């Protein structure tokens, strides 16, 4: 149970988590008891912890709703440029604590719940993660929404309200088993259905051609029902909206079938329509060209585009009728940004342009407008590429698009023809260039290259780290970058410090605030002031103390969940992310085996104790990733039960890694593993979270690691292995895994143990696929970096023995982490791509007059 604060602690308390006032505490207690009374038909004495959670959630929501309404009223009156952020994934995690922090209620709520005789941490643990994302991309979208609200941008997130989010991972006998994530089964106190804004989305059908133009007819209609979730900014009273669409069948479904008596089949057919928003596709960095996935993309974009146009008409002209409305100003008032994977957004904006004069006709049924609609499209849209892995880029089969969206295919062909005519004019007789730059890939199965469509249809294209953006320009989309170099930009990813410091690591957040003040929460670049504390012995001890407290807390969690005794003084060596060959969890596993063998050979030798923690989910159909999980668990079983090894080395595979678990493990981490093959990780954001929370990084020069090394100094990270140019050269020469196996005895020993069944004595051949891949099909060259990795790990152990030197390096890293705030990223998007200026305006809270804003809004901004 939460401990009451002493008077001295209250005086000292930092206000970044809110001020504790007797009035605010009493108000929260009244609200809590009121909601508990309204939601329970039973006596409070028999209320469950879940009842208490919902009472608290509704109490906090009460403080949110007035600000939410006032923010939307403000946008309607001021009509700022609006930003629309489209993503198939929003990995939000839990909402309660984040909302308390951003509203400045955390400390008051803590006190109120304590006075009510309840445990705040217990209530927070009851909330389900909103797992509407696979990993980095979905979590990035969530961080961006937080930053857009904090920066006063009139921004909206648009996605799908999946009934089932990313699967729950269970580990049974070392194997991953997937279970459905029924995250809505107890209800969601943070969302509000908005049936008044329900919209039709059309599929299938055929195209009729007449003198008035093409018409899309005989379509199947699915209704898109919006659910709105408030997104509060940090202490600025701005509350933006995330709108997620849920698929619903229309009530007049299959009336013909009903009339002939097949009522049951007609009802069952409703499920086919509503399956669109049933489940999140669990693939990360892998494109699977399934019809349902294409339906999901079209569904979210078609509904969103209609909603954007409706809001534009209402705010600009005071009417949602189309007659007499001019759309030339559309790009001046609207900016839409799409994450890779929503490529249809570009096409749909084009289609929407064609339909703007057509009133209520289905998208794509309108007579052809002049191609100024294409100009509107390009001026409105921007595109972020998130991966360089070829298997992750979308290439939709033409036959599938023709079946599902026949009119759209015709428009794609016309867009492509105009595009290729332009290329042919600039580069006469260059047939190879035409093939490379075409939106349609002709080899084998004809496919639509959605990345090419996004590039052609956007005014800006960006990568998400300097090294990634350079690869995008010089390798992946080289021809397009040569044609329009000004279109290509870099916007290095970032993370929100509200969730990834204040929420998950309050001890460190408050320690920093005591040293440099509280403003760093809004301006993370102020962390550079901590460089002046690197030699402050008291501060060094306090930073080390916070880390140790976090480790003790997490060690207790691990012991409870995994029944493995953890030494909290050991180095917590953490590798958590999606399981994928390019992220090279296998190389970490080989290092674990190497450490194990060294301990076994010389038990008396000094060895820095380690607890190696690996976590992440494998896509259900990704055989190799699931074998890697099994191997890690098999190695852990041997290591953790070897009496010779004892407490010197423990291995834990974290089951069901998710946002709420990341919030526990990241603050407790000493060493962050970021060891992807150079040139494969677009950016990474886990690396930034660990850096901000006082972990040191062992990593390759890949993704944002490069910029982390620039900011902190390469000497303050443990950098090893091949650079991008080395990988390119090795590809040119031909990678020979056998050579490394023959030359490195410790590598050979570890691989032989896997191959011989040392870790799977009951099934000696169990890992033959893994070994075969490492020797013959390893695109990511694990053996090539093994030696450098092991040597670098030896340097890590050496430094860890010197606690003071280690902590000084930690402080240098925290001081250099300011660049990696998503606030900085969003400011760059706003100024360079969306052409809107962030605002410091603080909208008055609901209990103050609306005209008491602290400053006027700069012209053209979205407050």
mmCIF file of N, CA, C and O in Angstrom, residues 24 26-39 53-70 95-96 99-100 103 105 109 189-192 230 232 237 239 845-847:
data_model
loop_
_atom_site.group_PDB
_atom_site.id
_atom_site.type_symbol
_atom_site.label_atom_id
_atom_site.label_comp_id
_atom_site.label_asym_id
_atom_site.label_seq_id
_atom_site.Cartn_x
_atom_site.Cartn_y
_atom_site.Cartn_z
ATOM 1 N N UNK A 24 -8.086 19.462 -3.618
ATOM 2 C CA UNK A 24 -8.094 18.569 -4.781
ATOM 3 C C UNK A 24 -8.228 17.114 -4.355
ATOM 4 O O UNK A 24 -8.923 16.325 -5.004
ATOM 5 N N UNK A 26 -9.757 16.016 -1.627
ATOM 6 C CA UNK A 26 -11.147 15.816 -1.196
ATOM 7 C C UNK A 26 -12.078 15.692 -2.395
ATOM 8 O O UNK A 26 -12.986 14.853 -2.407
ATOM 9 N N UNK A 27 -11.846 16.522 -3.412
ATOM 10 C CA UNK A 27 -12.678 16.458 -4.622
ATOM 11 C C UNK A 27 -12.538 15.104 -5.312
ATOM 12 O O UNK A 27 -13.523 14.510 -5.765
ATOM 13 N N UNK A 28 -11.308 14.608 -5.392
ATOM 14 C CA UNK A 28 -11.075 13.305 -6.021
ATOM 15 C C UNK A 28 -11.753 12.191 -5.227
ATOM 16 O O UNK A 28 -12.337 11.268 -5.807
ATOM 17 N N UNK A 29 -11.701 12.275 -3.917
ATOM 18 C CA UNK A 29 -12.356 11.252 -3.087
ATOM 19 C C UNK A 29 -13.870 11.272 -3.285
ATOM 20 O O UNK A 29 -14.516 10.219 -3.385
ATOM 21 N N UNK A 30 -14.433 12.474 -3.383
ATOM 22 C CA UNK A 30 -15.878 12.571 -3.627
ATOM 23 C C UNK A 30 -16.243 11.961 -4.973
ATOM 24 O O UNK A 30 -17.225 11.225 -5.086
ATOM 25 N N UNK A 31 -15.442 12.298 -5.983
ATOM 26 C CA UNK A 31 -15.694 11.752 -7.315
ATOM 27 C C UNK A 31 -15.587 10.238 -7.340
ATOM 28 O O UNK A 31 -16.409 9.540 -7.944
ATOM 29 N N UNK A 32 -14.583 9.731 -6.651
ATOM 30 C CA UNK A 32 -14.381 8.279 -6.597
ATOM 31 C C UNK A 32 -15.584 7.589 -5.958
ATOM 32 O O UNK A 32 -16.131 6.621 -6.502
ATOM 33 N N UNK A 33 -16.009 8.101 -4.821
ATOM 34 C CA UNK A 33 -17.138 7.476 -4.124
ATOM 35 C C UNK A 33 -18.430 7.601 -4.927
ATOM 36 O O UNK A 33 -19.261 6.684 -4.923
ATOM 37 N N UNK A 34 -18.594 8.718 -5.619
ATOM 38 C CA UNK A 34 -19.790 8.898 -6.447
ATOM 39 C C UNK A 34 -19.831 7.861 -7.570
ATOM 40 O O UNK A 34 -20.852 7.211 -7.797
ATOM 41 N N UNK A 35 -18.701 7.689 -8.258
ATOM 42 C CA UNK A 35 -18.667 6.716 -9.361
ATOM 43 C C UNK A 35 -18.802 5.290 -8.839
ATOM 44 O O UNK A 35 -19.422 4.442 -9.478
ATOM 45 N N UNK A 36 -18.220 5.028 -7.690
ATOM 46 C CA UNK A 36 -18.345 3.691 -7.117
ATOM 47 C C UNK A 36 -19.812 3.395 -6.797
ATOM 48 O O UNK A 36 -20.326 2.303 -7.064
ATOM 49 N N UNK A 37 -20.494 4.400 -6.298
ATOM 50 C CA UNK A 37 -21.912 4.235 -5.960
ATOM 51 C C UNK A 37 -22.748 4.024 -7.218
ATOM 52 O O UNK A 37 -23.637 3.162 -7.252
ATOM 53 N N UNK A 38 -22.473 4.811 -8.271
ATOM 54 C CA UNK A 38 -23.273 4.724 -9.494
ATOM 55 C C UNK A 38 -23.051 3.415 -10.247
ATOM 56 O O UNK A 38 -23.950 2.899 -10.901
ATOM 57 N N UNK A 39 -21.841 2.893 -10.171
ATOM 58 C CA UNK A 39 -21.525 1.708 -10.981
ATOM 59 C C UNK A 39 -21.758 0.404 -10.235
ATOM 60 O O UNK A 39 -21.674 -0.669 -10.828
ATOM 61 N N UNK A 53 -10.870 0.229 -9.748
ATOM 62 C CA UNK A 53 -10.153 0.787 -10.901
ATOM 63 C C UNK A 53 -11.094 1.628 -11.764
ATOM 64 O O UNK A 53 -10.762 2.756 -12.163
ATOM 65 N N UNK A 54 -12.283 1.076 -12.068
ATOM 66 C CA UNK A 54 -13.208 1.812 -12.931
ATOM 67 C C UNK A 54 -13.699 3.087 -12.253
ATOM 68 O O UNK A 54 -13.871 4.120 -12.917
ATOM 69 N N UNK A 55 -13.903 3.051 -10.941
ATOM 70 C CA UNK A 55 -14.305 4.263 -10.227
ATOM 71 C C UNK A 55 -13.218 5.328 -10.335
ATOM 72 O O UNK A 55 -13.507 6.518 -10.579
ATOM 73 N N UNK A 56 -11.950 4.920 -10.173
ATOM 74 C CA UNK A 56 -10.842 5.872 -10.289
ATOM 75 C C UNK A 56 -10.718 6.389 -11.720
ATOM 76 O O UNK A 56 -10.534 7.597 -11.944
ATOM 77 N N UNK A 57 -10.826 5.484 -12.695
ATOM 78 C CA UNK A 57 -10.706 5.885 -14.100
ATOM 79 C C UNK A 57 -11.782 6.914 -14.463
ATOM 80 O O UNK A 57 -11.495 7.924 -15.123
ATOM 81 N N UNK A 58 -13.012 6.676 -14.030
ATOM 82 C CA UNK A 58 -14.083 7.619 -14.341
ATOM 83 C C UNK A 58 -13.888 8.944 -13.616
ATOM 84 O O UNK A 58 -14.244 10.014 -14.131
ATOM 85 N N UNK A 59 -13.324 8.892 -12.416
ATOM 86 C CA UNK A 59 -13.043 10.125 -11.676
ATOM 87 C C UNK A 59 -12.012 10.971 -12.420
ATOM 88 O O UNK A 59 -12.180 12.189 -12.578
ATOM 89 N N UNK A 60 -10.945 10.333 -12.877
ATOM 90 C CA UNK A 60 -9.912 11.047 -13.640
ATOM 91 C C UNK A 60 -10.489 11.531 -14.969
ATOM 92 O O UNK A 60 -10.206 12.649 -15.421
ATOM 93 N N UNK A 61 -11.324 10.704 -15.585
ATOM 94 C CA UNK A 61 -11.935 11.089 -16.865
ATOM 95 C C UNK A 61 -12.788 12.347 -16.719
ATOM 96 O O UNK A 61 -12.862 13.176 -17.629
ATOM 97 N N UNK A 62 -13.447 12.496 -15.565
ATOM 98 C CA UNK A 62 -14.244 13.705 -15.331
ATOM 99 C C UNK A 62 -13.396 14.965 -15.490
ATOM 100 O O UNK A 62 -13.870 15.986 -15.998
ATOM 101 N N UNK A 63 -12.140 14.897 -15.028
ATOM 102 C CA UNK A 63 -11.238 16.053 -15.130
ATOM 103 C C UNK A 63 -10.761 16.259 -16.566
ATOM 104 O O UNK A 63 -10.275 17.333 -16.906
ATOM 105 N N UNK A 64 -10.890 15.234 -17.374
ATOM 106 C CA UNK A 64 -10.416 15.265 -18.759
ATOM 107 C C UNK A 64 -11.477 15.822 -19.699
ATOM 108 O O UNK A 64 -11.172 16.587 -20.624
ATOM 109 N N UNK A 65 -12.736 15.469 -19.458
ATOM 110 C CA UNK A 65 -13.790 15.723 -20.443
ATOM 111 C C UNK A 65 -14.014 17.208 -20.685
ATOM 112 O O UNK A 65 -14.151 17.656 -21.832
ATOM 113 N N UNK A 66 -14.045 18.019 -19.613
ATOM 114 C CA UNK A 66 -14.246 19.451 -19.795
ATOM 115 C C UNK A 66 -13.148 20.071 -20.643
ATOM 116 O O UNK A 66 -13.422 20.921 -21.503
ATOM 117 N N UNK A 67 -11.921 19.663 -20.410
ATOM 118 C CA UNK A 67 -10.797 20.168 -21.206
ATOM 119 C C UNK A 67 -10.900 19.693 -22.652
ATOM 120 O O UNK A 67 -10.527 20.416 -23.580
ATOM 121 N N UNK A 68 -11.365 18.470 -22.830
ATOM 122 C CA UNK A 68 -11.535 17.898 -24.175
ATOM 123 C C UNK A 68 -12.556 18.719 -24.969
ATOM 124 O O UNK A 68 -12.287 19.139 -26.106
ATOM 125 N N UNK A 69 -13.694 18.992 -24.353
ATOM 126 C CA UNK A 69 -14.738 19.765 -25.033
ATOM 127 C C UNK A 69 -14.245 21.168 -25.349
ATOM 128 O O UNK A 69 -14.425 21.688 -26.457
ATOM 129 N N UNK A 70 -13.591 21.781 -24.368
ATOM 130 C CA UNK A 70 -13.117 23.153 -24.584
ATOM 131 C C UNK A 70 -12.062 23.212 -25.687
ATOM 132 O O UNK A 70 -12.036 24.157 -26.484
ATOM 133 N N UNK A 95 -3.731 3.825 -19.930
ATOM 134 C CA UNK A 95 -4.092 5.240 -20.039
ATOM 135 C C UNK A 95 -4.175 5.953 -18.694
ATOM 136 O O UNK A 95 -3.873 7.139 -18.606
ATOM 137 N N UNK A 96 -4.551 5.252 -17.638
ATOM 138 C CA UNK A 96 -4.853 5.915 -16.367
ATOM 139 C C UNK A 96 -3.705 6.776 -15.857
ATOM 140 O O UNK A 96 -3.857 7.985 -15.642
ATOM 141 N N UNK A 99 -2.685 9.754 -18.012
ATOM 142 C CA UNK A 99 -3.641 10.856 -17.926
ATOM 143 C C UNK A 99 -3.463 11.626 -16.624
ATOM 144 O O UNK A 99 -3.486 12.872 -16.608
ATOM 145 N N UNK A 100 -3.282 10.924 -15.513
ATOM 146 C CA UNK A 100 -3.063 11.606 -14.231
ATOM 147 C C UNK A 100 -1.843 12.511 -14.300
ATOM 148 O O UNK A 100 -1.864 13.644 -13.797
ATOM 149 N N UNK A 103 -2.454 15.619 -16.612
ATOM 150 C CA UNK A 103 -3.385 16.577 -16.015
ATOM 151 C C UNK A 103 -2.862 17.141 -14.695
ATOM 152 O O UNK A 103 -3.515 17.979 -14.071
ATOM 153 N N UNK A 105 -2.447 15.399 -11.890
ATOM 154 C CA UNK A 105 -3.248 14.821 -10.815
ATOM 155 C C UNK A 105 -2.575 13.649 -10.104
ATOM 156 O O UNK A 105 -3.157 13.100 -9.158
ATOM 157 N N UNK A 109 -4.028 12.141 -6.694
ATOM 158 C CA UNK A 109 -4.716 10.848 -6.776
ATOM 159 C C UNK A 109 -4.057 9.824 -5.852
ATOM 160 O O UNK A 109 -4.751 9.032 -5.193
ATOM 161 N N UNK A 189 -13.025 2.467 -20.228
ATOM 162 C CA UNK A 189 -13.564 3.725 -19.705
ATOM 163 C C UNK A 189 -13.061 4.972 -20.421
ATOM 164 O O UNK A 189 -13.553 6.076 -20.163
ATOM 165 N N UNK A 190 -12.091 4.816 -21.323
ATOM 166 C CA UNK A 190 -11.446 5.982 -21.928
ATOM 167 C C UNK A 190 -12.000 6.335 -23.309
ATOM 168 O O UNK A 190 -11.599 7.350 -23.880
ATOM 169 N N UNK A 191 -12.885 5.518 -23.856
ATOM 170 C CA UNK A 191 -13.385 5.777 -25.202
ATOM 171 C C UNK A 191 -14.853 6.189 -25.170
ATOM 172 O O UNK A 191 -15.577 5.894 -24.226
ATOM 173 N N UNK A 192 -15.267 6.876 -26.247
ATOM 174 C CA UNK A 192 -16.680 7.238 -26.403
ATOM 175 C C UNK A 192 -17.097 6.949 -27.838
ATOM 176 O O UNK A 192 -16.484 7.460 -28.782
ATOM 177 N N UNK A 230 -9.681 10.540 -25.727
ATOM 178 C CA UNK A 230 -8.986 11.811 -25.489
ATOM 179 C C UNK A 230 -7.483 11.609 -25.315
ATOM 180 O O UNK A 230 -7.041 10.626 -24.723
ATOM 181 N N UNK A 232 -4.512 13.825 -23.803
ATOM 182 C CA UNK A 232 -4.166 15.083 -23.133
ATOM 183 C C UNK A 232 -2.712 15.483 -23.341
ATOM 184 O O UNK A 232 -1.815 14.639 -23.316
ATOM 185 N N UNK A 237 -3.845 21.856 -20.702
ATOM 186 C CA UNK A 237 -5.302 21.789 -20.871
ATOM 187 C C UNK A 237 -5.736 21.460 -22.290
ATOM 188 O O UNK A 237 -6.933 21.476 -22.588
ATOM 189 N N UNK A 239 -6.569 18.855 -25.054
ATOM 190 C CA UNK A 239 -6.926 17.441 -25.147
ATOM 191 C C UNK A 239 -7.340 17.160 -26.593
ATOM 192 O O UNK A 239 -8.405 17.606 -27.032
ATOM 193 N N UNK A 845 -8.669 26.183 -18.306
ATOM 194 C CA UNK A 845 -9.403 24.989 -17.852
ATOM 195 C C UNK A 845 -10.894 25.285 -17.786
ATOM 196 O O UNK A 845 -11.303 26.449 -17.838
ATOM 197 N N UNK A 846 -11.714 24.234 -17.642
ATOM 198 C CA UNK A 846 -13.167 24.431 -17.688
ATOM 199 C C UNK A 846 -13.712 25.365 -16.614
ATOM 200 O O UNK A 846 -14.773 25.959 -16.801
ATOM 201 N N UNK A 847 -12.997 25.508 -15.487
ATOM 202 C CA UNK A 847 -13.521 26.345 -14.395
ATOM 203 C C UNK A 847 -13.109 27.808 -14.528
ATOM 204 O O UNK A 847 -13.331 28.607 -13.627
#
